[in-house]
Structure formats: structure tokens, C-alpha cells
Amino acid sequence: MVAMERIGYLFGGFAALMAVIYGLWNDFSEPVGVTGLVLGALLGFMIAGYLNITRRKLEGVPPEDDPLGEISDIAGDYGFFSPHSWQPLFLAGASALIFLGLAIGWWIVALGAALAIPALIGWVFEYWRGPHAL
């Protein structure tokens, strides 16, 4: 976590320095580039600050910062992933129709939305069982 924090500070400092150099190079007459670089610097500092606060809240040394740590020290539960769900495929097809409709016609957007709503509901409630199942 310390390495990621340092990378965030490094990126933020580099972007801030480049914003100043870029601004001086064109006498601050072109604001879009300076604004983009300042926002990039703020993003780097924000990520580094978040990692700093999170690291200080943790007790002890995190497994990724322990020089004597093993790979198995950081292993954990990554969650549940559905092995055979068809719902993402249906939702992807409906989303493709929605984006196609933005280019061709609004009636295709309505068709895609009508297909996306049941696909999304089916994916969210796929593993509900019992008296409250859909």
C-alpha cells in the first residue's frame, strides 16, 4: 500500500509541475490543458491521500508491505461469481440495442430498454429462492 501511495504522490507532483510548465509555456492563454493537468494532479493527490488515511487506520503492517510476507498471507475470499448465468448476455444485447438506437432511431432505444429491464431484474434476483422469489 505504501508503494501505491508513493505512486499517487509522484503522479500528482508530476502533473502539478507539468501544469505550471505548460501554463508558463503558453502564458496561460490556453486554459484547457492547464485545467486538465491540475485535475490530474488533484486526482493523484486524492488517491494518495485516501491510501495514506486507509493505511494509518489499519493495525500493524499490511501483508503487501511486509518484506518477509508470503503470498498466502494476502489470500482471501474474493466473492461469489455465478458459474452459468445467461442474464449478462441478455443485458449486453439489450445495451447494444440501446446504443444502436442512439445512432439510428429512438424507437430502438425504447425496444432495448424494454428488453434491458427484465434482463437486469433477472440478473439481480437470479439466486432468490423461497416464498419471496420472483
PDB file of C-alpha atoms in Angstrom:
ATOM      1  CA  MET A   1       0.000   0.000   0.000  1.00  0.00           C
ATOM      2  CA  VAL A   2       2.941   2.311   0.647  1.00  0.00           C
ATOM      3  CA  ALA A   3       4.180   1.820  -2.911  1.00  0.00           C
ATOM      4  CA  MET A   4       0.776   2.718  -4.362  1.00  0.00           C
ATOM      5  CA  GLU A   5       0.611   5.755  -2.107  1.00  0.00           C
ATOM      6  CA  ARG A   6       4.019   6.923  -3.316  1.00  0.00           C
ATOM      7  CA  ILE A   7       2.986   6.425  -6.940  1.00  0.00           C
ATOM      8  CA  GLY A   8      -0.070   8.611  -6.312  1.00  0.00           C
ATOM      9  CA  TYR A   9       2.062  11.373  -4.804  1.00  0.00           C
ATOM     10  CA  LEU A  10       4.563  11.028  -7.655  1.00  0.00           C
ATOM     11  CA  PHE A  11       1.825  11.294 -10.288  1.00  0.00           C
ATOM     12  CA  GLY A  12       0.221  14.247  -8.535  1.00  0.00           C
ATOM     13  CA  GLY A  13       3.526  16.104  -8.221  1.00  0.00           C
ATOM     14  CA  PHE A  14       4.444  15.409 -11.844  1.00  0.00           C
ATOM     15  CA  ALA A  15       1.073  16.600 -13.140  1.00  0.00           C
ATOM     16  CA  ALA A  16       1.243  19.738 -10.974  1.00  0.00           C
ATOM     17  CA  LEU A  17       4.738  20.518 -12.239  1.00  0.00           C
ATOM     18  CA  MET A  18       3.662  19.965 -15.841  1.00  0.00           C
ATOM     19  CA  ALA A  19       0.640  22.237 -15.299  1.00  0.00           C
ATOM     20  CA  VAL A  20       2.914  25.058 -14.207  1.00  0.00           C
ATOM     21  CA  ILE A  21       5.362  24.476 -17.063  1.00  0.00           C
ATOM     22  CA  TYR A  22       2.557  24.208 -19.622  1.00  0.00           C
ATOM     23  CA  GLY A  23       0.903  27.336 -18.299  1.00  0.00           C
ATOM     24  CA  LEU A  24       4.116  29.330 -18.427  1.00  0.00           C
ATOM     25  CA  TRP A  25       4.928  27.989 -21.883  1.00  0.00           C
ATOM     26  CA  ASN A  26       1.788  29.489 -23.422  1.00  0.00           C
ATOM     27  CA  ASP A  27       1.298  32.393 -20.960  1.00  0.00           C
ATOM     28  CA  PHE A  28      -1.852  30.727 -19.546  1.00  0.00           C
ATOM     29  CA  SER A  29      -3.714  31.675 -22.737  1.00  0.00           C
ATOM     30  CA  GLU A  30      -4.979  28.118 -23.314  1.00  0.00           C
ATOM     31  CA  PRO A  31      -6.885  27.048 -20.173  1.00  0.00           C
ATOM     32  CA  VAL A  32      -7.979  23.540 -21.188  1.00  0.00           C
ATOM     33  CA  GLY A  33      -4.555  21.917 -20.927  1.00  0.00           C
ATOM     34  CA  VAL A  34      -3.727  23.587 -17.618  1.00  0.00           C
ATOM     35  CA  THR A  35      -7.130  22.619 -16.223  1.00  0.00           C
ATOM     36  CA  GLY A  36      -6.674  19.009 -17.304  1.00  0.00           C
ATOM     37  CA  LEU A  37      -3.228  18.802 -15.744  1.00  0.00           C
ATOM     38  CA  VAL A  38      -4.407  20.413 -12.494  1.00  0.00           C
ATOM     39  CA  LEU A  39      -7.309  17.959 -12.313  1.00  0.00           C
ATOM     40  CA  GLY A  40      -4.869  15.100 -12.951  1.00  0.00           C
ATOM     41  CA  ALA A  41      -2.664  16.365 -10.122  1.00  0.00           C
ATOM     42  CA  LEU A  42      -5.650  16.583  -7.795  1.00  0.00           C
ATOM     43  CA  LEU A  43      -6.632  13.039  -8.756  1.00  0.00           C
ATOM     44  CA  GLY A  44      -3.164  11.733  -7.922  1.00  0.00           C
ATOM     45  CA  PHE A  45      -3.087  13.543  -4.591  1.00  0.00           C
ATOM     46  CA  MET A  46      -6.623  12.365  -3.782  1.00  0.00           C
ATOM     47  CA  ILE A  47      -5.747   8.715  -4.393  1.00  0.00           C
ATOM     48  CA  ALA A  48      -2.518   9.008  -2.408  1.00  0.00           C
ATOM     49  CA  GLY A  49      -4.314  10.758   0.457  1.00  0.00           C
ATOM     50  CA  TYR A  50      -7.007   8.068   0.578  1.00  0.00           C
ATOM     51  CA  LEU A  51      -4.389   5.318   0.659  1.00  0.00           C
ATOM     52  CA  ASN A  52      -2.495   7.199   3.383  1.00  0.00           C
ATOM     53  CA  ILE A  53      -5.603   7.515   5.566  1.00  0.00           C
ATOM     54  CA  THR A  54      -6.536   3.869   4.991  1.00  0.00           C
ATOM     55  CA  ARG A  55      -3.016   2.661   5.805  1.00  0.00           C
ATOM     56  CA  ARG A  56      -2.945   4.623   9.068  1.00  0.00           C
ATOM     57  CA  LYS A  57      -6.293   3.129  10.142  1.00  0.00           C
ATOM     58  CA  LEU A  58      -5.040  -0.433   9.712  1.00  0.00           C
ATOM     59  CA  GLU A  59      -3.378  -2.098  12.664  1.00  0.00           C
ATOM     60  CA  GLY A  60       0.082  -3.477  12.044  1.00  0.00           C
ATOM     61  CA  VAL A  61       1.817  -3.873   8.723  1.00  0.00           C
ATOM     62  CA  PRO A  62      -0.417  -4.815   5.778  1.00  0.00           C
ATOM     63  CA  PRO A  63       0.591  -8.101   4.112  1.00  0.00           C
ATOM     64  CA  GLU A  64       1.653  -6.382   0.896  1.00  0.00           C
ATOM     65  CA  ASP A  65       4.107  -4.142   2.792  1.00  0.00           C
ATOM     66  CA  ASP A  66       5.715  -6.928   4.856  1.00  0.00           C
ATOM     67  CA  PRO A  67       9.125  -7.750   3.324  1.00  0.00           C
ATOM     68  CA  LEU A  68       9.019 -11.223   4.893  1.00  0.00           C
ATOM     69  CA  GLY A  69       5.389 -11.882   3.933  1.00  0.00           C
ATOM     70  CA  GLU A  70       4.231 -14.881   1.951  1.00  0.00           C
ATOM     71  CA  ILE A  71       1.832 -14.828  -0.973  1.00  0.00           C
ATOM     72  CA  SER A  72      -0.683 -16.828   1.057  1.00  0.00           C
ATOM     73  CA  ASP A  73      -0.848 -14.024   3.671  1.00  0.00           C
ATOM     74  CA  ILE A  74      -2.897 -11.813   1.359  1.00  0.00           C
ATOM     75  CA  ALA A  75      -5.207 -14.560   0.087  1.00  0.00           C
ATOM     76  CA  GLY A  76      -8.853 -14.229   0.977  1.00  0.00           C
ATOM     77  CA  ASP A  77     -12.406 -14.573  -0.236  1.00  0.00           C
ATOM     78  CA  TYR A  78     -12.987 -12.742  -3.488  1.00  0.00           C
ATOM     79  CA  GLY A  79     -16.753 -13.225  -3.523  1.00  0.00           C
ATOM     80  CA  PHE A  80     -19.234 -15.352  -5.384  1.00  0.00           C
ATOM     81  CA  PHE A  81     -19.320 -15.488  -9.150  1.00  0.00           C
ATOM     82  CA  SER A  82     -22.179 -17.163 -10.961  1.00  0.00           C
ATOM     83  CA  PRO A  83     -20.851 -20.091 -12.983  1.00  0.00           C
ATOM     84  CA  HIS A  84     -23.602 -20.353 -15.598  1.00  0.00           C
ATOM     85  CA  SER A  85     -25.676 -17.199 -15.841  1.00  0.00           C
ATOM     86  CA  TRP A  86     -27.282 -16.190 -19.137  1.00  0.00           C
ATOM     87  CA  GLN A  87     -28.528 -12.863 -17.814  1.00  0.00           C
ATOM     88  CA  PRO A  88     -25.340 -10.840 -18.605  1.00  0.00           C
ATOM     89  CA  LEU A  89     -25.604 -11.949 -22.237  1.00  0.00           C
ATOM     90  CA  PHE A  90     -29.219 -10.750 -22.475  1.00  0.00           C
ATOM     91  CA  LEU A  91     -28.333  -7.476 -20.754  1.00  0.00           C
ATOM     92  CA  ALA A  92     -25.393  -6.936 -23.132  1.00  0.00           C
ATOM     93  CA  GLY A  93     -27.664  -7.474 -26.127  1.00  0.00           C
ATOM     94  CA  ALA A  94     -30.220  -5.034 -24.755  1.00  0.00           C
ATOM     95  CA  SER A  95     -27.478  -2.475 -24.078  1.00  0.00           C
ATOM     96  CA  ALA A  96     -26.222  -2.896 -27.645  1.00  0.00           C
ATOM     97  CA  LEU A  97     -29.729  -2.170 -28.885  1.00  0.00           C
ATOM     98  CA  ILE A  98     -29.919   0.936 -26.717  1.00  0.00           C
ATOM     99  CA  PHE A  99     -26.630   2.296 -28.057  1.00  0.00           C
ATOM    100  CA  LEU A 100     -27.596   1.370 -31.609  1.00  0.00           C
ATOM    101  CA  GLY A 101     -30.832   3.264 -31.089  1.00  0.00           C
ATOM    102  CA  LEU A 102     -28.918   6.400 -30.122  1.00  0.00           C
ATOM    103  CA  ALA A 103     -27.395   6.384 -33.599  1.00  0.00           C
ATOM    104  CA  ILE A 104     -30.351   5.161 -35.663  1.00  0.00           C
ATOM    105  CA  GLY A 105     -33.660   5.912 -34.027  1.00  0.00           C
ATOM    106  CA  TRP A 106     -35.298   6.455 -30.667  1.00  0.00           C
ATOM    107  CA  TRP A 107     -37.748   3.623 -31.131  1.00  0.00           C
ATOM    108  CA  ILE A 108     -34.816   1.167 -30.926  1.00  0.00           C
ATOM    109  CA  VAL A 109     -33.841   2.744 -27.586  1.00  0.00           C
ATOM    110  CA  ALA A 110     -37.338   2.007 -26.292  1.00  0.00           C
ATOM    111  CA  LEU A 111     -37.100  -1.597 -27.526  1.00  0.00           C
ATOM    112  CA  GLY A 112     -33.689  -2.023 -25.904  1.00  0.00           C
ATOM    113  CA  ALA A 113     -34.920  -0.546 -22.617  1.00  0.00           C
ATOM    114  CA  ALA A 114     -37.928  -2.864 -22.680  1.00  0.00           C
ATOM    115  CA  LEU A 115     -35.551  -5.812 -23.046  1.00  0.00           C
ATOM    116  CA  ALA A 116     -32.972  -4.483 -20.567  1.00  0.00           C
ATOM    117  CA  ILE A 117     -35.349  -4.116 -17.625  1.00  0.00           C
ATOM    118  CA  PRO A 118     -36.332  -7.818 -17.394  1.00  0.00           C
ATOM    119  CA  ALA A 119     -32.721  -8.879 -18.021  1.00  0.00           C
ATOM    120  CA  LEU A 120     -31.480  -6.654 -15.197  1.00  0.00           C
ATOM    121  CA  ILE A 121     -34.195  -7.827 -12.812  1.00  0.00           C
ATOM    122  CA  GLY A 122     -33.433 -11.432 -13.736  1.00  0.00           C
ATOM    123  CA  TRP A 123     -29.730 -10.971 -13.064  1.00  0.00           C
ATOM    124  CA  VAL A 124     -30.228  -9.226  -9.722  1.00  0.00           C
ATOM    125  CA  PHE A 125     -32.763 -11.738  -8.402  1.00  0.00           C
ATOM    126  CA  GLU A 126     -31.256 -14.825 -10.041  1.00  0.00           C
ATOM    127  CA  TYR A 127     -30.467 -16.667  -6.823  1.00  0.00           C
ATOM    128  CA  TRP A 128     -33.533 -15.712  -4.789  1.00  0.00           C
ATOM    129  CA  ARG A 129     -35.325 -18.784  -3.515  1.00  0.00           C
ATOM    130  CA  GLY A 130     -38.241 -19.399  -1.220  1.00  0.00           C
ATOM    131  CA  PRO A 131     -41.568 -17.643  -0.699  1.00  0.00           C
ATOM    132  CA  HIS A 132     -40.334 -14.229  -1.903  1.00  0.00           C
ATOM    133  CA  ALA A 133     -38.805 -15.433  -5.162  1.00  0.00           C
ATOM    134  CA  LEU A 134     -39.811 -13.722  -8.402  1.00  0.00           C
TER     135      LEU A 134
END
